[in-house]
Amino acid sequence: TSSPAAVRSRESAAVITLMLTPVYLRELGNYDYGIWEVIISVVGYLGIVDLGLRPTISRFVATCSGDAPDRVEQARSIFNTSLVLMCGAGVVASGLLVLWSLLYPEAIAQEGAPEGRYALVLQLTALRLLITFPGAAFESALEGMLRYVEKDAVSTLLSVAGAVYMYFRLDDHDPLVLLCVVTLIQAASKAVILALLLSRDPMRRFAFALRGWSSARAVEMVRFGSKNLVQGLATLVTRRSKPVVIAWALGPEFVVFFTLAQALFRQAGSVIAVTTHALMPGFARLNADGRQHAIRDYFFVGSRSLFAFHGLIASGIMVYCGDFIRLWVGSEYAEKVSEVAVVMAFGSMVLGALPLHNRLLVALGRHGPLSLMYVVRAVL
């Protein structure tokens, strides 16, 4: 029942992205737009320092749902332990970006442009990461409780507010710096609001206290999350390496042709990913209750329906990509983006053939072999 709300949230984000991309492209220019995409990729890579804990938190919280005293205490231990771990991960990730900004900001600076501007961009991004990691612990806890409606409502409202502000004020300031400031404010606001939502739990499962830390629980979660970590790292390499490689080989100004095509498939894929997101903690609950037949029914019916939907989307993008790009950002991008989109369409159909495999195996705790498969795919 949480999936429709999640889809609406993702649709709102997709509309916002589609509306603002031409604005970003016009205000940033091809070079800074490419740098913004590279920064997004780097932030994605730094996400690996959470040791795969985001889905782990959702799964562990889902398995101890209910008001029985032992389950409530277990949920408190999971939340407090995961929050400490995620805060530590945020310190590590933000520290790496701060070091980059101090030692080698010229790596992303445009020739002739002040290096201090790009150092500031990296430092603002580092501060965002410092907040994002503990915020992700709050978000994962809500997902484990299947409270997607509240979580996605917060994300949608903050996205809309940030989009409206940037639409009217992006040309009044340094656009790249303003993007970093707005995303920082959004991350901080989201973390605070999600923490307040968790504090309303009548059983006080999510009240933070250092005495709730458990070394044994931390080891258990990290061991489970390490498999998610391998999957996450392999997926990041698969998804995020392309803009970095294009920028390195051809120059940041060429990234735009790839990212415009990727944006179409990313939005389509995100709708499917969000539609299935609630199934991971859902599968975990069903498994804990011994309802294997229900798991099987959801898996087969969902897989068939989602693959058919995915095929329609990919076919539509192949046929209408050129016309859409021409209307969206201009005819000078249409031909090259269309060529890239045709190749992406075939790849997306292969990757989308079994949309629920990861959700099910993580929920059952049987995702070890999957990690190896993801590594092989990333290498290929």
XYZ file of C-alpha atoms in Angstrom:
380
model
C 0.000 0.000 0.000
C 3.009 2.302 0.322
C 4.094 1.929 -3.304
C 1.550 4.330 -4.920
C 2.671 7.166 -2.632
C 6.304 6.396 -3.398
C 5.583 6.411 -7.120
C 3.822 9.763 -6.874
C 6.829 11.134 -5.000
C 9.212 9.845 -7.663
C 6.980 11.191 -10.442
C 7.111 14.610 -8.798
C 10.900 14.434 -8.644
C 11.012 13.356 -12.307
C 8.865 16.296 -13.380
C 11.039 18.689 -11.387
C 14.206 17.281 -12.970
C 12.775 17.533 -16.480
C 11.680 21.112 -15.910
C 14.956 22.307 -14.417
C 17.460 20.531 -16.661
C 17.202 23.158 -19.454
C 17.572 25.868 -16.785
C 20.641 24.190 -15.292
C 22.158 23.704 -18.724
C 21.596 27.336 -19.710
C 22.863 28.844 -16.448
C 25.765 26.458 -15.767
C 27.016 25.952 -19.314
C 28.311 22.637 -20.601
C 31.479 22.658 -18.456
C 29.931 23.375 -15.044
C 26.969 21.135 -15.865
C 29.477 18.360 -16.509
C 31.227 19.163 -13.214
C 27.887 18.993 -11.384
C 27.312 15.528 -12.843
C 30.834 14.487 -11.827
C 30.174 15.709 -8.257
C 26.949 13.683 -8.162
C 28.962 10.643 -9.252
C 31.646 11.256 -6.611
C 28.979 11.616 -3.901
C 27.546 8.324 -5.095
C 30.935 6.655 -4.795
C 31.435 8.028 -1.288
C 28.145 6.415 -0.343
C 30.030 3.114 -0.083
C 31.520 4.139 3.259
C 28.169 3.397 4.897
C 29.199 -0.292 4.591
C 25.894 -1.230 2.983
C 23.924 -0.210 6.073
C 21.004 1.604 4.431
C 19.146 -1.486 3.173
C 20.444 -3.400 6.199
C 18.710 -0.985 8.587
C 15.427 -1.292 6.668
C 15.618 -5.069 6.672
C 16.536 -5.405 10.371
C 13.861 -2.927 11.501
C 11.264 -4.754 9.392
C 12.045 -8.093 11.026
C 11.372 -6.739 14.522
C 8.067 -5.006 13.847
C 5.348 -5.351 16.456
C 4.741 -4.149 20.011
C 6.134 -7.140 21.897
C 8.683 -5.908 24.498
C 11.538 -7.976 23.085
C 10.931 -6.669 19.577
C 10.733 -3.066 20.794
C 14.053 -3.442 22.602
C 15.582 -5.050 19.534
C 14.414 -2.139 17.363
C 15.969 0.359 19.813
C 19.283 -1.475 19.670
C 19.210 -1.582 15.864
C 18.380 2.110 15.542
C 20.935 3.416 18.033
C 23.712 1.206 16.716
C 23.002 2.081 13.099
C 22.810 5.813 13.832
C 26.269 5.805 15.448
C 27.681 3.820 12.516
C 26.123 6.165 9.969
C 27.406 9.273 11.755
C 30.894 7.787 11.629
C 30.483 7.051 7.919
C 29.428 10.665 7.336
C 32.550 11.966 9.048
C 34.770 9.764 6.866
C 33.039 10.670 3.594
C 32.936 14.413 4.269
C 36.552 14.355 5.459
C 37.689 12.902 2.128
C 35.966 15.697 0.216
C 37.437 18.368 2.494
C 40.920 16.960 1.871
C 40.286 17.074 -1.876
C 39.153 20.700 -1.646
C 42.323 21.683 0.247
C 44.882 19.666 -1.704
C 43.731 19.399 -5.310
C 40.680 21.525 -6.268
C 42.240 22.273 -9.666
C 41.284 18.743 -10.738
C 37.773 20.012 -11.518
C 38.505 23.718 -12.099
C 37.949 25.123 -15.572
C 41.058 26.576 -17.190
C 41.421 30.203 -16.174
C 38.706 29.992 -13.488
C 39.482 30.600 -9.785
C 40.279 27.362 -7.979
C 38.755 28.686 -4.746
C 35.292 28.545 -6.305
C 35.594 24.830 -6.956
C 37.117 24.261 -3.515
C 34.017 25.899 -2.019
C 31.796 23.608 -4.090
C 33.609 20.560 -2.702
C 33.383 21.850 0.890
C 29.647 22.524 0.638
C 29.198 19.024 -0.746
C 31.250 17.643 2.161
C 28.953 19.361 4.666
C 25.932 17.912 2.878
C 27.401 14.426 3.200
C 28.023 14.938 6.913
C 24.267 15.460 7.320
C 23.053 13.000 4.690
C 24.466 9.867 6.330
C 22.642 10.129 9.696
C 19.609 11.343 7.758
C 19.763 8.104 5.768
C 19.531 6.153 9.035
C 16.275 7.977 9.848
C 14.981 7.319 6.343
C 15.867 3.620 6.433
C 14.160 3.206 9.809
C 10.947 4.683 8.390
C 11.211 2.338 5.414
C 11.583 -0.629 7.750
C 8.334 0.438 9.421
C 6.753 0.767 5.932
C 6.044 4.452 6.570
C 6.741 5.428 2.987
C 3.911 7.930 2.697
C 5.407 10.270 5.301
C 8.978 9.825 4.078
C 8.103 10.481 0.444
C 5.876 13.441 1.291
C 8.856 15.112 2.996
C 11.114 14.435 0.001
C 8.534 15.767 -2.459
C 7.850 18.980 -0.532
C 11.545 19.769 -0.123
C 12.230 19.015 -3.792
C 9.440 21.311 -4.935
C 10.520 24.107 -2.594
C 14.138 23.862 -3.750
C 13.121 23.738 -7.409
C 10.930 26.830 -7.148
C 13.693 28.786 -5.432
C 16.350 27.771 -7.963
C 14.092 28.483 -10.920
C 13.685 32.119 -9.888
C 17.078 32.791 -8.280
C 19.636 30.685 -10.161
C 20.610 33.547 -12.469
C 21.096 35.955 -9.527
C 23.985 34.020 -7.980
C 26.848 31.745 -8.909
C 24.664 28.852 -10.189
C 27.031 25.996 -9.283
C 27.557 27.287 -5.733
C 23.832 27.955 -5.314
C 23.014 24.386 -6.346
C 25.341 23.115 -3.626
C 23.833 25.441 -1.000
C 20.244 24.487 -1.831
C 20.964 20.746 -1.778
C 22.727 21.221 1.578
C 19.681 22.983 3.052
C 17.400 20.272 1.661
C 19.527 17.524 3.262
C 19.534 19.273 6.654
C 15.792 19.970 6.563
C 15.008 16.390 5.564
C 17.126 14.936 8.365
C 15.434 17.123 10.993
C 11.903 16.380 9.779
C 12.487 12.623 9.554
C 13.952 12.607 13.071
C 10.820 14.365 14.329
C 8.606 11.797 12.589
C 10.487 8.956 14.257
C 10.226 10.646 17.663
C 6.434 10.310 17.460
C 6.599 6.524 17.768
C 4.499 5.646 20.853
C 6.820 2.786 21.838
C 9.881 5.076 21.622
C 11.755 2.598 19.443
C 13.734 5.405 17.859
C 14.782 7.499 20.833
C 18.534 7.994 20.574
C 20.697 7.055 23.545
C 24.366 6.092 23.507
C 23.643 3.246 25.921
C 21.614 1.720 23.102
C 24.847 1.049 21.212
C 25.676 -2.630 20.918
C 29.029 -3.853 19.630
C 27.576 -7.286 18.910
C 24.727 -5.714 16.966
C 27.162 -3.535 15.046
C 29.210 -6.567 14.019
C 26.044 -8.397 12.958
C 24.798 -5.459 10.867
C 28.170 -4.752 9.270
C 28.592 -8.442 8.403
C 25.160 -8.483 6.764
C 25.722 -5.077 5.192
C 29.092 -6.053 3.717
C 27.254 -8.049 1.069
C 25.088 -5.020 0.356
C 28.296 -2.972 0.258
C 29.776 -5.124 -2.487
C 26.541 -4.882 -4.439
C 26.368 -1.147 -3.878
C 29.948 -0.557 -4.949
C 29.507 -2.655 -8.075
C 26.279 -0.841 -8.916
C 27.945 2.534 -8.401
C 30.771 1.561 -10.722
C 28.213 0.436 -13.293
C 26.111 3.588 -13.059
C 28.435 6.379 -12.000
C 31.659 5.648 -13.860
C 30.355 6.739 -17.246
C 30.238 10.541 -16.692
C 33.659 10.412 -15.023
C 35.177 8.431 -17.888
C 33.605 10.692 -20.513
C 34.885 13.800 -18.717
C 38.378 12.304 -18.449
C 38.570 11.061 -22.038
C 36.722 13.787 -23.957
C 36.229 16.698 -21.541
C 33.386 17.692 -19.190
C 31.521 19.475 -22.000
C 30.761 16.101 -23.635
C 29.109 14.640 -20.526
C 25.867 16.427 -21.344
C 25.052 14.211 -24.347
C 25.247 11.101 -22.206
C 23.479 12.501 -19.138
C 20.518 13.832 -21.127
C 19.854 10.360 -22.536
C 20.551 8.755 -19.181
C 18.107 11.132 -17.484
C 15.201 9.678 -19.456
C 16.041 6.100 -18.535
C 16.934 7.078 -14.978
C 13.486 8.553 -14.395
C 11.789 5.508 -15.897
C 13.980 3.160 -13.883
C 13.429 5.163 -10.727
C 9.668 4.741 -10.974
C 10.127 0.972 -11.162
C 12.731 0.978 -8.385
C 10.497 2.991 -6.065
C 7.498 0.806 -6.926
C 9.439 -2.232 -5.710
C 11.243 -0.516 -2.831
C 8.648 -1.293 -0.186
C 8.761 -4.979 -1.119
C 12.184 -5.568 0.494
C 11.056 -4.902 4.093
C 7.699 -6.377 3.096
C 9.341 -9.631 1.994
C 11.365 -9.622 5.242
C 8.185 -9.357 7.326
C 6.460 -12.119 5.369
C 9.516 -14.339 5.738
C 9.665 -13.711 9.490
C 5.990 -14.728 9.693
C 6.559 -17.851 7.561
C 4.279 -16.725 4.715
C 6.287 -18.180 1.828
C 3.321 -18.534 -0.545
C 2.605 -14.809 -0.275
C 6.241 -14.032 -1.087
C 6.055 -16.257 -4.159
C 2.844 -14.627 -5.403
C 4.195 -11.089 -5.032
C 7.441 -12.038 -6.763
C 5.975 -13.636 -9.884
C 3.066 -11.269 -10.456
C 5.231 -8.213 -9.774
C 8.057 -9.384 -12.046
C 5.790 -9.956 -15.050
C 3.931 -6.673 -14.658
C 7.037 -4.554 -14.135
C 8.931 -6.072 -17.052
C 6.015 -5.384 -19.403
C 5.842 -1.793 -18.143
C 9.612 -1.403 -18.524
C 9.446 -2.622 -22.131
C 6.802 -0.059 -23.031
C 8.847 2.764 -21.524
C 12.088 1.733 -23.274
C 10.310 1.439 -26.633
C 8.706 4.830 -26.215
C 12.026 6.487 -25.410
C 13.661 4.934 -28.482
C 10.924 6.233 -30.786
C 10.354 9.696 -29.362
C 13.709 10.598 -27.778
C 14.845 12.928 -30.576
C 11.608 14.915 -30.649
C 11.501 15.167 -26.872
C 15.123 16.338 -26.565
C 14.495 18.925 -29.299
C 11.596 20.363 -27.318
C 13.270 19.909 -23.944
C 16.729 21.446 -24.338
C 17.168 22.302 -28.034
C 17.771 20.783 -31.460
C 21.579 20.985 -31.135
C 21.446 18.080 -28.666
C 18.794 15.906 -30.329
C 20.843 13.859 -32.831
C 23.690 12.800 -30.554
C 21.407 12.121 -27.582
C 19.124 9.960 -29.750
C 22.043 7.765 -30.817
C 23.031 7.195 -27.199
C 19.414 6.518 -26.188
C 19.008 3.678 -28.712
C 21.963 1.806 -27.197
C 20.705 2.470 -23.663
C 17.252 1.113 -24.505
C 18.561 -2.356 -25.291
C 20.745 -2.382 -22.194
C 17.874 -1.313 -19.945
C 15.691 -4.150 -21.215
C 18.320 -6.709 -20.240
C 18.863 -5.166 -16.797
C 15.114 -4.838 -16.209
C 14.244 -8.441 -17.028
C 14.114 -9.513 -13.360
C 13.200 -6.424 -11.341
C 12.611 -8.031 -7.935
C 15.626 -10.321 -7.563
C 17.603 -8.005 -5.286
C 14.630 -7.105 -3.092
C 13.801 -10.740 -2.432
C 17.319 -12.055 -1.809
C 18.262 -9.218 0.573
C 15.029 -9.722 2.506
C 15.818 -13.436 2.883
C 19.472 -12.779 3.753
C 20.601 -14.853 0.760
C 22.272 -12.142 -1.310
C 25.896 -13.264 -0.965
C 26.191 -14.864 -4.455
C 24.395 -11.858 -5.912
C 27.244 -9.621 -4.746
C 29.716 -11.601 -6.850
C 27.433 -11.385 -9.883
C 27.200 -7.604 -9.500
C 31.001 -7.342 -9.386
C 31.301 -9.339 -12.623
C 28.724 -7.075 -14.269
C 30.559 -3.932 -13.135
C 33.857 -5.231 -14.548
C 32.222 -6.083 -17.860
